[in-house]
mmCIF file of C-alpha atoms in Angstrom:
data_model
loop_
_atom_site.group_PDB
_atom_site.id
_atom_site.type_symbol
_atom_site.label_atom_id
_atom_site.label_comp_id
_atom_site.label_asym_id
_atom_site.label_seq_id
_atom_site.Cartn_x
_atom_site.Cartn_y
_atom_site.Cartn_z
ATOM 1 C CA UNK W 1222 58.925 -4.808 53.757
ATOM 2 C CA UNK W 1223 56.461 -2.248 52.437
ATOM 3 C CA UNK W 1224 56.961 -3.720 48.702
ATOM 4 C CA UNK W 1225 55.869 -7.336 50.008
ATOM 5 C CA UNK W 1226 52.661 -5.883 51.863
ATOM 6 C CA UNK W 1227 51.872 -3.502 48.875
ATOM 7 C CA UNK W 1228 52.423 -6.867 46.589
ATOM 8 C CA UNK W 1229 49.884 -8.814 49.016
ATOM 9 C CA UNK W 1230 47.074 -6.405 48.454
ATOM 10 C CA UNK W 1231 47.649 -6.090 44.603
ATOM 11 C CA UNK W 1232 47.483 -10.126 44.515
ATOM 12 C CA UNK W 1233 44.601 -9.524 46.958
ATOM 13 C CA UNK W 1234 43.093 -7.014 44.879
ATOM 14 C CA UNK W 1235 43.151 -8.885 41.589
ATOM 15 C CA UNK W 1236 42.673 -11.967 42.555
ATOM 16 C CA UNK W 1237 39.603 -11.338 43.890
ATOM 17 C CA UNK W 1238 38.265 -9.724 40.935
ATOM 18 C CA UNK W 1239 39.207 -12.795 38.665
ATOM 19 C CA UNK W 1240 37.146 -15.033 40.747
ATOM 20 C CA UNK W 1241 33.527 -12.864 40.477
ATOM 21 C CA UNK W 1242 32.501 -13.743 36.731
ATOM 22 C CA UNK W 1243 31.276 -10.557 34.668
ATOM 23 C CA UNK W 1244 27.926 -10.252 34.350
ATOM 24 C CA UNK W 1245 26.674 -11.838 31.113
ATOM 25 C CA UNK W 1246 23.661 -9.856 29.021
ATOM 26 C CA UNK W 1247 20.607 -7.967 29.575
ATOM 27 C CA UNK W 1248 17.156 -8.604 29.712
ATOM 28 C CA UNK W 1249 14.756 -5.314 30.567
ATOM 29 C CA UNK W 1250 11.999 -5.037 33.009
ATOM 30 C CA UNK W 1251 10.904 -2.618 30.315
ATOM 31 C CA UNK W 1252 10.444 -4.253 27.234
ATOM 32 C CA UNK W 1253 6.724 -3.338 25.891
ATOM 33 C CA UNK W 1254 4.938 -3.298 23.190
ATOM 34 C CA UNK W 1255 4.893 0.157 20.845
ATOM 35 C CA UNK W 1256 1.248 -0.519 19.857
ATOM 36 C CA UNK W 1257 -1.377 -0.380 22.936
ATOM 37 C CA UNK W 1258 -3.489 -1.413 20.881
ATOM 38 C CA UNK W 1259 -2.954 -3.322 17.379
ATOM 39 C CA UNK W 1260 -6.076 -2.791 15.067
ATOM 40 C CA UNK W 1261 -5.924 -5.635 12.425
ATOM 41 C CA UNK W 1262 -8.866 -5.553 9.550
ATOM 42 C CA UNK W 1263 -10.530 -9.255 8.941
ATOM 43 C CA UNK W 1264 -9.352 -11.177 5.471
ATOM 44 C CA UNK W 1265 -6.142 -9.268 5.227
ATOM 45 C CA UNK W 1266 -2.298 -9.951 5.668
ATOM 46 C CA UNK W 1267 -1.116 -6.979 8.394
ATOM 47 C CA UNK W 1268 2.325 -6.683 9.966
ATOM 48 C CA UNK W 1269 2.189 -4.633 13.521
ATOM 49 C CA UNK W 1270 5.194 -2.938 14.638
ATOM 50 C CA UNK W 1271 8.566 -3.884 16.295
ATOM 51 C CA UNK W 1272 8.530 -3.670 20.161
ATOM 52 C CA UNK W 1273 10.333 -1.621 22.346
ATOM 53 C CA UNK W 1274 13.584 -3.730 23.647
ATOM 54 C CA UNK W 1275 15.200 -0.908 25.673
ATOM 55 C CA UNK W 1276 18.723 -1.816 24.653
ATOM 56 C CA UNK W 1277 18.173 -6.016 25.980
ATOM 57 C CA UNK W 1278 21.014 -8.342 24.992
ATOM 58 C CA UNK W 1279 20.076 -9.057 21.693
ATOM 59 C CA UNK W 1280 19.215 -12.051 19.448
ATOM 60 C CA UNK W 1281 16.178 -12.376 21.808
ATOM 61 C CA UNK W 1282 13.300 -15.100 21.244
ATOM 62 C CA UNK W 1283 9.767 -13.780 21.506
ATOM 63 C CA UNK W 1284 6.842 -16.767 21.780
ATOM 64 C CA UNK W 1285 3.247 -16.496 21.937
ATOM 65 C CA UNK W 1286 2.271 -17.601 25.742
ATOM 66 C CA UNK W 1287 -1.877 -17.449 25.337
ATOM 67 C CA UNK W 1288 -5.125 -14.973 24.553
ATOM 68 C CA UNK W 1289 -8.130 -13.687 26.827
ATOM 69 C CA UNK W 1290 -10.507 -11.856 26.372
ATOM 70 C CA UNK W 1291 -10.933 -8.461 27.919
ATOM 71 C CA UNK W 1292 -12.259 -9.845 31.319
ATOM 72 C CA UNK W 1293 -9.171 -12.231 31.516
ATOM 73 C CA UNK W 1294 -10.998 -15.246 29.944
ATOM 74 C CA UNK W 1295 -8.742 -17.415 27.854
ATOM 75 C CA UNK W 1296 -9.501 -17.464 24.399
ATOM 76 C CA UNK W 1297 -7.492 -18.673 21.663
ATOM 77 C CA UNK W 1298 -9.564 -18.187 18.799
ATOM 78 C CA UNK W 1299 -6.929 -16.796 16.871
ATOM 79 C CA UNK W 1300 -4.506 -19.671 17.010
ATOM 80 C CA UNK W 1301 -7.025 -21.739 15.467
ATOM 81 C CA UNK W 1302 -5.799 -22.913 11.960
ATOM 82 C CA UNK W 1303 -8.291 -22.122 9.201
ATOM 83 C CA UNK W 1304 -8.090 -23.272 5.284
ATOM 84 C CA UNK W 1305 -6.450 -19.927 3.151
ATOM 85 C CA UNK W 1306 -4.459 -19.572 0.084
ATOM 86 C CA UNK W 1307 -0.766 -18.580 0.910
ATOM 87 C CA UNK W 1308 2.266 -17.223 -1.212
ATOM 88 C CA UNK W 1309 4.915 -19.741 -0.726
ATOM 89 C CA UNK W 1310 7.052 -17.250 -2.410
ATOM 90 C CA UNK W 1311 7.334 -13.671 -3.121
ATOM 91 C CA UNK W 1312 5.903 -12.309 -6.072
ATOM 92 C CA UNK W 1313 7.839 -11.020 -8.585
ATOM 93 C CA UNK W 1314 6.341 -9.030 -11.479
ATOM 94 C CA UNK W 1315 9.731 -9.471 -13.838
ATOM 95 C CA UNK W 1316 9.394 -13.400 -13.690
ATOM 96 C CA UNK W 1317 5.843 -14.169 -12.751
ATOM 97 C CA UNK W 1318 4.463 -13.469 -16.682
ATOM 98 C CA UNK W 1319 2.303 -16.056 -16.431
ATOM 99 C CA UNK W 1320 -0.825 -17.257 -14.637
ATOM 100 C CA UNK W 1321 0.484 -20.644 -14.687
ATOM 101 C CA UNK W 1322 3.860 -19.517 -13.306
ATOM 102 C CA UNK W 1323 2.261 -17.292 -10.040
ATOM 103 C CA UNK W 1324 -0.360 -20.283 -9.678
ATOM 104 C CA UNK W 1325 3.458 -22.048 -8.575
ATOM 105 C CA UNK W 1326 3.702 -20.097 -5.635
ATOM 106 C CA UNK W 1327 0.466 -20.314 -3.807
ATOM 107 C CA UNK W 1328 -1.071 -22.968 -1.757
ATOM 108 C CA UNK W 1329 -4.151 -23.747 0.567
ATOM 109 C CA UNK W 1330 -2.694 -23.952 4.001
ATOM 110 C CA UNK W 1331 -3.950 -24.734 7.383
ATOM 111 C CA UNK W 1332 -3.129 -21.099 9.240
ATOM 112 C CA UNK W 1333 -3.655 -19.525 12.314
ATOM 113 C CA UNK W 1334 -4.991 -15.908 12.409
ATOM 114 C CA UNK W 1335 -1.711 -14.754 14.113
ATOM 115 C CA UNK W 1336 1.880 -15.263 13.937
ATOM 116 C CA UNK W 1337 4.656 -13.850 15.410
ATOM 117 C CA UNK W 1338 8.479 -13.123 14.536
ATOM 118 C CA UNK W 1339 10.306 -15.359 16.441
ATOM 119 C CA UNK W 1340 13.892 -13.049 16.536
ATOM 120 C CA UNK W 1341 11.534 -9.242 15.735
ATOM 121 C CA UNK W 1342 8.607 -10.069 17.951
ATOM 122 C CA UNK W 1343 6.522 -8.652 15.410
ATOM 123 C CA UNK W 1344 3.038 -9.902 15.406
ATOM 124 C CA UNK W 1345 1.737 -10.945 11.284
ATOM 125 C CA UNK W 1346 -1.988 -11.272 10.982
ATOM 126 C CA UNK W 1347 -3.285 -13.525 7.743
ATOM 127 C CA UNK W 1348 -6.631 -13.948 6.291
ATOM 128 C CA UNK W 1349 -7.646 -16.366 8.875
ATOM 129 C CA UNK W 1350 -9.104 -13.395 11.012
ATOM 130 C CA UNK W 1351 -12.305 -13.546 8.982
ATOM 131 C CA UNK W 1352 -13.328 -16.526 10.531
ATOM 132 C CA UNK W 1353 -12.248 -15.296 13.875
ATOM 133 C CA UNK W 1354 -15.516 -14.718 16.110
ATOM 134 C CA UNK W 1355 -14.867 -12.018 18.991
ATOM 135 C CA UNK W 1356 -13.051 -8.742 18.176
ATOM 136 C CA UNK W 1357 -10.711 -8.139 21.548
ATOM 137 C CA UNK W 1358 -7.755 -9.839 22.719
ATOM 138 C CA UNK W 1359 -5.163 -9.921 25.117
ATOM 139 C CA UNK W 1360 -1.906 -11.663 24.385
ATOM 140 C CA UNK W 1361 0.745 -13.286 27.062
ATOM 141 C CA UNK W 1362 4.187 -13.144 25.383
ATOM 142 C CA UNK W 1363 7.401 -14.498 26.774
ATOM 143 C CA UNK W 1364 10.151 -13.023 26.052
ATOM 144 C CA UNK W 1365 14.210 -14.601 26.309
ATOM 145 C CA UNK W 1366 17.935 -13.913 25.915
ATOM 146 C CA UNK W 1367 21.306 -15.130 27.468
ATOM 147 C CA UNK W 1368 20.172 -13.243 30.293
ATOM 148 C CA UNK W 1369 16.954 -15.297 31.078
ATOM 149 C CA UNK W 1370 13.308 -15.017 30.412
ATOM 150 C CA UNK W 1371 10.100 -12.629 31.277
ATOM 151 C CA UNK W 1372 6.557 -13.267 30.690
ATOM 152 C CA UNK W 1373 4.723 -9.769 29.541
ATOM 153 C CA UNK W 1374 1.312 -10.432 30.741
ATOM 154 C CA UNK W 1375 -1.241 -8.427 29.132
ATOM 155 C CA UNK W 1376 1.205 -7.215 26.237
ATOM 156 C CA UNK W 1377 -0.893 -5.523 24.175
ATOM 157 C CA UNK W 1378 -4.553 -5.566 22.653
ATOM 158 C CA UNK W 1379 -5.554 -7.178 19.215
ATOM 159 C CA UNK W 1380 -8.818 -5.727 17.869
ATOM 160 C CA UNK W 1381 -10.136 -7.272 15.166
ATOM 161 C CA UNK W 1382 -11.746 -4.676 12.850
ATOM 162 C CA UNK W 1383 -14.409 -4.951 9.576
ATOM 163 C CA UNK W 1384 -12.733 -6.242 6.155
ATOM 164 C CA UNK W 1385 -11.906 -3.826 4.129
ATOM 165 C CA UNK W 1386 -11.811 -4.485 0.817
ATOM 166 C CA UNK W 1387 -10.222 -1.207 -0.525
ATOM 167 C CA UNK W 1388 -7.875 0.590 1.078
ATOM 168 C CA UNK W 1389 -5.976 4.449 0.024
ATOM 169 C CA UNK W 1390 -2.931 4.361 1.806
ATOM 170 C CA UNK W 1391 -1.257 7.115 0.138
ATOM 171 C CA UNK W 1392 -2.211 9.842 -2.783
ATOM 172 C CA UNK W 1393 -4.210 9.538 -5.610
ATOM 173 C CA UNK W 1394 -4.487 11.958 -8.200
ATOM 174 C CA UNK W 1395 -5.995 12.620 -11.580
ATOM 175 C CA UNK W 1396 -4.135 16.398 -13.504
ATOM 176 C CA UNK W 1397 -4.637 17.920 -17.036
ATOM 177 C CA UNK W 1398 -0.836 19.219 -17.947
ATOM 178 C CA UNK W 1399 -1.248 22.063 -20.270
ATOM 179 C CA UNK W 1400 1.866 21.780 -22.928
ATOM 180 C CA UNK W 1401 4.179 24.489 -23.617
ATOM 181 C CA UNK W 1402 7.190 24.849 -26.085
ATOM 182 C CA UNK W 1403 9.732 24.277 -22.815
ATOM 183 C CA UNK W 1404 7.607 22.399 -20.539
ATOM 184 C CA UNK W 1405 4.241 22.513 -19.014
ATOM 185 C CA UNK W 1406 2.111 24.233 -16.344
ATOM 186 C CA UNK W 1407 -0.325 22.041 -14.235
ATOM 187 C CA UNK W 1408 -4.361 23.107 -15.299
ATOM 188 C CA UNK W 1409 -5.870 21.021 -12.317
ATOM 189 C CA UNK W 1410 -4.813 18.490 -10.388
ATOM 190 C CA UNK W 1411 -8.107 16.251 -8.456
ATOM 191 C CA UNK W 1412 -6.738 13.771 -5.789
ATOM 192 C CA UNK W 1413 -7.643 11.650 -2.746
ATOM 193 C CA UNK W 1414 -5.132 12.536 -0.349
ATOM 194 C CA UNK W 1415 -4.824 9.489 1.681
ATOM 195 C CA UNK W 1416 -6.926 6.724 4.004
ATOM 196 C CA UNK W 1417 -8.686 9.794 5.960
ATOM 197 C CA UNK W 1418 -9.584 11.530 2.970
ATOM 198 C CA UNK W 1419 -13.732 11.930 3.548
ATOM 199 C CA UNK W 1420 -14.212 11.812 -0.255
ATOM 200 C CA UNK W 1421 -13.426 7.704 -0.272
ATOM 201 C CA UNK W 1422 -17.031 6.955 0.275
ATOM 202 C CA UNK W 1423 -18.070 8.507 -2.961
ATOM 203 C CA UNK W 1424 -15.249 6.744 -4.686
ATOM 204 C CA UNK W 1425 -16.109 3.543 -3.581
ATOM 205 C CA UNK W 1426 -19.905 4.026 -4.393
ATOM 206 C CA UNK W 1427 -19.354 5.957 -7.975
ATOM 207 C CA UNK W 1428 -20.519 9.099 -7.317
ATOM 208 C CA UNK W 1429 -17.367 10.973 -6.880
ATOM 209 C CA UNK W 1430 -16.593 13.520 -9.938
ATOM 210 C CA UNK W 1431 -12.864 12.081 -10.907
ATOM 211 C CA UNK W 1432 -12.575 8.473 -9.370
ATOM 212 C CA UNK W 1433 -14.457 4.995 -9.145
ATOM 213 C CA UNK W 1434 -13.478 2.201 -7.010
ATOM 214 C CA UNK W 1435 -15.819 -0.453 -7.362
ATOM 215 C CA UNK W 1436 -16.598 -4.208 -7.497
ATOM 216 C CA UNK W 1437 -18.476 -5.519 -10.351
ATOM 217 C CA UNK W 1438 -18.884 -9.327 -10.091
ATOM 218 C CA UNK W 1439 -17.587 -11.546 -7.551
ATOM 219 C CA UNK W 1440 -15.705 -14.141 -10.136
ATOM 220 C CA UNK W 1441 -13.246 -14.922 -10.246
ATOM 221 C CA UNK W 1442 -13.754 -16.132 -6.524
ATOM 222 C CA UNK W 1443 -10.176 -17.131 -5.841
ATOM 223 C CA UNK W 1444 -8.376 -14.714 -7.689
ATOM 224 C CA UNK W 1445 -8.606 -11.375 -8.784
ATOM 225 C CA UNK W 1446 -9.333 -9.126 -11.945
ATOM 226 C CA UNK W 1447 -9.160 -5.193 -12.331
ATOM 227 C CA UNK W 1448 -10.185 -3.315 -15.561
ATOM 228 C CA UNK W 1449 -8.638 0.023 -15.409
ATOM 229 C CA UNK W 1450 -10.560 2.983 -17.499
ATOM 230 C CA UNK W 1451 -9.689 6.512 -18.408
ATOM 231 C CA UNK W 1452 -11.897 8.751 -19.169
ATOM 232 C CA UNK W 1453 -12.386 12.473 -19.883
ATOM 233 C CA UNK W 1454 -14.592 14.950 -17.370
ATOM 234 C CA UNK W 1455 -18.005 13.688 -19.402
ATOM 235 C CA UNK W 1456 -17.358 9.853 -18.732
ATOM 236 C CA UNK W 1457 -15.759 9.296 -22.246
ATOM 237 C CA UNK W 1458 -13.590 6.108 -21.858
ATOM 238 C CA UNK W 1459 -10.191 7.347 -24.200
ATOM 239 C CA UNK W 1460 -8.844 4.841 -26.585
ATOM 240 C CA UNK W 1461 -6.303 2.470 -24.208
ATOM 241 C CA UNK W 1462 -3.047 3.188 -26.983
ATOM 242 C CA UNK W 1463 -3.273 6.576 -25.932
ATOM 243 C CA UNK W 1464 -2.588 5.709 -22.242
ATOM 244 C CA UNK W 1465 1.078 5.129 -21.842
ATOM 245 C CA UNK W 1466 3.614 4.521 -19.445
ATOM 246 C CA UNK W 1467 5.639 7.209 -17.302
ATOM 247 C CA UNK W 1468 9.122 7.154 -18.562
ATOM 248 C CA UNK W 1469 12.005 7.546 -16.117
ATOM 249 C CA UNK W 1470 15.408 7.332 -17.382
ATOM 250 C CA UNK W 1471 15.985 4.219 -19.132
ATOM 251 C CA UNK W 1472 12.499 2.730 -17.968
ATOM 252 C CA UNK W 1473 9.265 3.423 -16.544
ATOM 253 C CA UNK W 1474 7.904 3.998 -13.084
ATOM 254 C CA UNK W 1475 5.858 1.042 -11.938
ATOM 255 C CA UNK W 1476 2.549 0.600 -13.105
ATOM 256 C CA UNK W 1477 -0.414 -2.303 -13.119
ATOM 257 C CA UNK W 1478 1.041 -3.817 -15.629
ATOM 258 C CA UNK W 1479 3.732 -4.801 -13.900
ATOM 259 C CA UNK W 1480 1.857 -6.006 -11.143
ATOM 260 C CA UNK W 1481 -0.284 -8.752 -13.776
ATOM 261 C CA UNK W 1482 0.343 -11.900 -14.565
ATOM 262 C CA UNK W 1483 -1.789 -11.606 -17.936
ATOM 263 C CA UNK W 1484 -2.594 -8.621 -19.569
ATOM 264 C CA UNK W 1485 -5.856 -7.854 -21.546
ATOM 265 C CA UNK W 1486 -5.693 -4.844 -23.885
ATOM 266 C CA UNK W 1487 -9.266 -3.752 -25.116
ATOM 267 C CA UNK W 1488 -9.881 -0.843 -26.867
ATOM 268 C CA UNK W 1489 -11.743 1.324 -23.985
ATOM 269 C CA UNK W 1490 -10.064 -0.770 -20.748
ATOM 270 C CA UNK W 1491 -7.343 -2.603 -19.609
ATOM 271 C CA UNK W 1492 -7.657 -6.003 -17.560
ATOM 272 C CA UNK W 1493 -5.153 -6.760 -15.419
ATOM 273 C CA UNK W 1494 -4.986 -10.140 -13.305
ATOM 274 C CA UNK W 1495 -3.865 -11.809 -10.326
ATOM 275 C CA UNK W 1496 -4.543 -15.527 -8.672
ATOM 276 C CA UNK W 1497 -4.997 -13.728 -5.070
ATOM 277 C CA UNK W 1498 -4.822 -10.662 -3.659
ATOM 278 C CA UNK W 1499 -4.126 -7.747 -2.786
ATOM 279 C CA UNK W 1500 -3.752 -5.762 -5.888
ATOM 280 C CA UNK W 1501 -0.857 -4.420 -6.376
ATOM 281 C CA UNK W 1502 1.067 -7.479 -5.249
ATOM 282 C CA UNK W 1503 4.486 -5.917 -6.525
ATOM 283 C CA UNK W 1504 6.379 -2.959 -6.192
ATOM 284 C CA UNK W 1505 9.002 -1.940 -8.451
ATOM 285 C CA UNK W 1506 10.725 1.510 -7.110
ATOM 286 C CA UNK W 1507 8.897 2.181 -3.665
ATOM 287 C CA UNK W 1508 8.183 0.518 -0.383
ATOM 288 C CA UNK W 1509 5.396 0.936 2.562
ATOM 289 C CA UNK W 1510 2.627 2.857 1.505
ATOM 290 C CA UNK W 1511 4.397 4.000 -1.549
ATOM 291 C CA UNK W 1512 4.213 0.631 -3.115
ATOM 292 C CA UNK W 1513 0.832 0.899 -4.320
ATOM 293 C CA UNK W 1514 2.126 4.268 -6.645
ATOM 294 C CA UNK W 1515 1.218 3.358 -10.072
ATOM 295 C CA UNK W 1516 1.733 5.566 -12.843
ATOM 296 C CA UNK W 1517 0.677 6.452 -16.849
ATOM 297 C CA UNK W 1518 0.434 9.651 -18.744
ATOM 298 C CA UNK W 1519 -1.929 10.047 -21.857
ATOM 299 C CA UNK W 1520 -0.151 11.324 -25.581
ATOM 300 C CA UNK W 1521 -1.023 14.369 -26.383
ATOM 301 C CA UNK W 1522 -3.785 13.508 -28.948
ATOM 302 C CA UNK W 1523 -5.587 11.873 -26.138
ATOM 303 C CA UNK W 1524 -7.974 14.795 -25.087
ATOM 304 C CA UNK W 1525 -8.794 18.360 -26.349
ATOM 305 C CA UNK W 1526 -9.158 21.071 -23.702
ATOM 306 C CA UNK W 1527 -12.310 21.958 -22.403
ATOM 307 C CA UNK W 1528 -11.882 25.595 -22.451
ATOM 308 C CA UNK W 1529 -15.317 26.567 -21.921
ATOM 309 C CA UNK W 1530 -15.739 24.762 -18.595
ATOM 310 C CA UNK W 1531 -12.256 25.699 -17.623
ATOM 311 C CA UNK W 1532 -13.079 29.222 -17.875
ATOM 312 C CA UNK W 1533 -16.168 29.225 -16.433
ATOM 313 C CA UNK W 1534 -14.537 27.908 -13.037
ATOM 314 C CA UNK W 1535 -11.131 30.148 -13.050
ATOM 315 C CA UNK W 1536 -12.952 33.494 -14.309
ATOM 316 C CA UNK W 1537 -13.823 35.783 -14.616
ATOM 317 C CA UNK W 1538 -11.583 37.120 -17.344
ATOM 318 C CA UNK W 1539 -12.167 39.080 -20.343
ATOM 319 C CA UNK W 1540 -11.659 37.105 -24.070
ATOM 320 C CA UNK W 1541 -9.105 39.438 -24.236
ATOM 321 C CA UNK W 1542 -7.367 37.615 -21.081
ATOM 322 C CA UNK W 1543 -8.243 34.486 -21.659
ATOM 323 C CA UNK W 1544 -6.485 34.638 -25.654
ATOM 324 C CA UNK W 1545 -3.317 35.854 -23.876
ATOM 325 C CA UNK W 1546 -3.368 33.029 -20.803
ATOM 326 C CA UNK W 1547 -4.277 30.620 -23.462
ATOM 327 C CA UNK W 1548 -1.728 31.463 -25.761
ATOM 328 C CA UNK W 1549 1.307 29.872 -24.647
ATOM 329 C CA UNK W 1550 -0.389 26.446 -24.543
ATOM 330 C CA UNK W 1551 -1.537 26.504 -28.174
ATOM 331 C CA UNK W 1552 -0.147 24.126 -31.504
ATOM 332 C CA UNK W 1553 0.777 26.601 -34.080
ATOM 333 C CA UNK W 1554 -0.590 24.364 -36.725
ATOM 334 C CA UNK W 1555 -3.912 22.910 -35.310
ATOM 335 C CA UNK W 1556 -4.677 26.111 -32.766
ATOM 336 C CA UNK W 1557 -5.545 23.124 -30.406
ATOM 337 C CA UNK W 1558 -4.413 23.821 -26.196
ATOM 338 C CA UNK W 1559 -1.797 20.827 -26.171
ATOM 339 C CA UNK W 1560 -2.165 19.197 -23.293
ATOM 340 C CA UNK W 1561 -1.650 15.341 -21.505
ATOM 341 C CA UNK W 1562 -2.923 13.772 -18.647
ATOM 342 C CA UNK W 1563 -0.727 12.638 -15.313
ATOM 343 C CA UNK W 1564 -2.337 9.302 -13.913
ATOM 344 C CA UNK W 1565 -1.070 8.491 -10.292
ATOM 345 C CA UNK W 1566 -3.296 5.501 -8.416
ATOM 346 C CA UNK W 1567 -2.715 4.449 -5.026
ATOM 347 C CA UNK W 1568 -5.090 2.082 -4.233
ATOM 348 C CA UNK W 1569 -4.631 -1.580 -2.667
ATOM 349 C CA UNK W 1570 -7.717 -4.107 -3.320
ATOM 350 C CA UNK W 1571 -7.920 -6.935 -0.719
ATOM 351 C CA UNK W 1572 -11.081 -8.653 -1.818
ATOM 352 C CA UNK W 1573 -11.359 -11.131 -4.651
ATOM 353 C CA UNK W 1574 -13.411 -11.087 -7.814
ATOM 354 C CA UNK W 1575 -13.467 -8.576 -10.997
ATOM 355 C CA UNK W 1576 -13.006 -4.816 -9.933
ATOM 356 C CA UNK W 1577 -13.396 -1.185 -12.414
ATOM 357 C CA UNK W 1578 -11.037 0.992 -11.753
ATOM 358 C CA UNK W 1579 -11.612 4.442 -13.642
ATOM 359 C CA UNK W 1580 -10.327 8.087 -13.374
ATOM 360 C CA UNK W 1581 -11.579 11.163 -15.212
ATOM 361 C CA UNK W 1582 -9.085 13.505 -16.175
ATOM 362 C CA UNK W 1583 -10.323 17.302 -15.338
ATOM 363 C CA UNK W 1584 -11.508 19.678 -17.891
ATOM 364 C CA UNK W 1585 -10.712 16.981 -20.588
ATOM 365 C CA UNK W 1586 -13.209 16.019 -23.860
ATOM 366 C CA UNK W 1587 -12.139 12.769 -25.764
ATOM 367 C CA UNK W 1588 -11.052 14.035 -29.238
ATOM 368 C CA UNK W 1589 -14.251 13.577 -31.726
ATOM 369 C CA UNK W 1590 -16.873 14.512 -28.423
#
């Protein structure tokens, strides 16, 4: 008897389980944005950041619901299509050799100032945001799995900030290597550190002692041209054979010319050219900010030493001292300091037309000055 009721409740037991269905996926109340604020500058192709999904039931689909402006006002400025020149396809700087060839890939599009990432929910800003008027927005997003949907009201803020036609997103640097028999020990090494650095306004108008940044005409309009010049501490431009690439392994690190699609070798500058910005377009070895590393050296007949102004700023030493800290660095033939340059840029150039690009190399004369 007490085997038949204990068989009743099991059937009891499991039979009511079987008939409540599990519970299928899960949408957060606390799915949010990671950026309070997303700063975007005019004219120029920005990704924001993934949001937060707090572990929801994943693929989800993210859609754009509406803009206001800060006093709840709709506004949808931004998802007004404007005329801009797209990449219909990557760039690649192994294949795209030619300007005829890159020329392939782009188009003139009708584009809102905003997209966003359908499965990521990532927000992509393209060059349409120069024609935007109005620099603050709220955005509506809905957001959806298996689970269901939830509108985020007031998601996050877009603010629309000044072009910016050159950015510094990681480390520049110009260094004089002095040469020994087993190696080399650095002399100097000048450098903008990175977008905060408060020297960038005196590379951008000239006046900074190791780097210039600037625009020079505004053709081509569509497209883009940089002349890159190296120069020793007086403003000497060096001959361009004597700039060379940075060997690693097999093959180089990446460099500008990588990044053009036609290549003009003079004998103070190199031109380098692209049919849109930004420049670089392509990275070989690095990603994020890294991408816009571009490395050369300079031979070793590129410069002579300038002792005298070296000296003058690492003194005071007796010529006693300065013929023994000298000494390792010197060509037992010629009695020259043997020496090269290192050449690291890490610029990106959103703007169009023809740009100089130049770096002096510290404590450096051009051989013959």
């Amino acid at each position: 008897m007490k085997k038949a009721i204990y068989q009743i409740i099991a059937l009891s037991f499991f039979g009511g389980v079987s008939c409540t269905p599990p519970e299928i996926g899960y949408l957060s109340d606390s799915i949010h944005s990671t950026q309070d604020t997303i700063s975007v500058s005019r004219g120029a192709f920005t990704v924001a950041a993934r949001p937060a999904t707090e572990n929801s039931t994943a693929p989800l689909h993210w859609e754009i619901v509406g803009f206001s402006d800060l006093d709840g006002n709709p506004n949808n400025a931004l998802l007004e299509k404007h005329e801009i020149r797209v990449w219909k396809e990557a760039y690649n700087g192994d294949t795209d050799t030619t300007l005829a060839l890159a020329e392939q890939k782009l188009e003139l599009s009708e584009e809102p100032s905003v997209l966003l990432n359908e499965v990521s929910g990532e927000f992509a800003f393209t060059q349409s945001t120069k024609f935007v008027e109005g620099d603050l927005f709220k955005v509506d997003v809905a957001v959806s799995n298996v689970k269901g949907e939830k509108l985020l009201q007031d998601y996050t803020i877009i603010k629309l900030e000044p072009f910016v036609p050159v950015e510094f997103p990681t480390e520049m640097r110009s260094r004089l290597y002095l040469d020994t028999d087993d190696g080399n020990d650095i002399a100097h090494t000048a450098k903008i550190t990175g977008p905060d650095n408060e020297d960038i306004p005196s590379v951008l108008d000239g006046t900074h002692p190791n780097f210039s940044i600037q625009k020079i005409s505004e053709e081509p309009s569509q497209s883009i041209k940089v002349n890159m010049i190296i120069e020793d501490s007086y403003g000497n431009a060096v001959d361009t054979d004597k700039i060379v690439f940075y060997p690693k392994g097999s093959s180089y690190l990446q460099n500008y010319h990588d990044n053009s699609v036609e290549t003009e070798v003079g004998e103070k500058q190199t031109s380098f050219f692209l049919p849109a910005p930004p420049f670089p377009q392509y990275a070989r070895s690095y990603s994020g900010s890294n991408s816009y590393l571009m490395y050369y050296l300079s031979r070793g007949d590129a410069f002579i030493v300038d002792r005298e102004a070296y000296e003058a700023d690492n003194g005071p030493k007796s010529p006693e001292e300065w013929e023994e800290f000298w000494a390792p660095y010197k060509d037992p033939d010629t009695g020259k300091i043997r020496n090269h340059a290192y050449i690291r840029w890490g610029i990106k150039i959103n703007d169009t037309g023809t740009w100089e690009i130049k770096m002096k190399i510290p404590y450096t004369k051009v051989n013959g000055n």
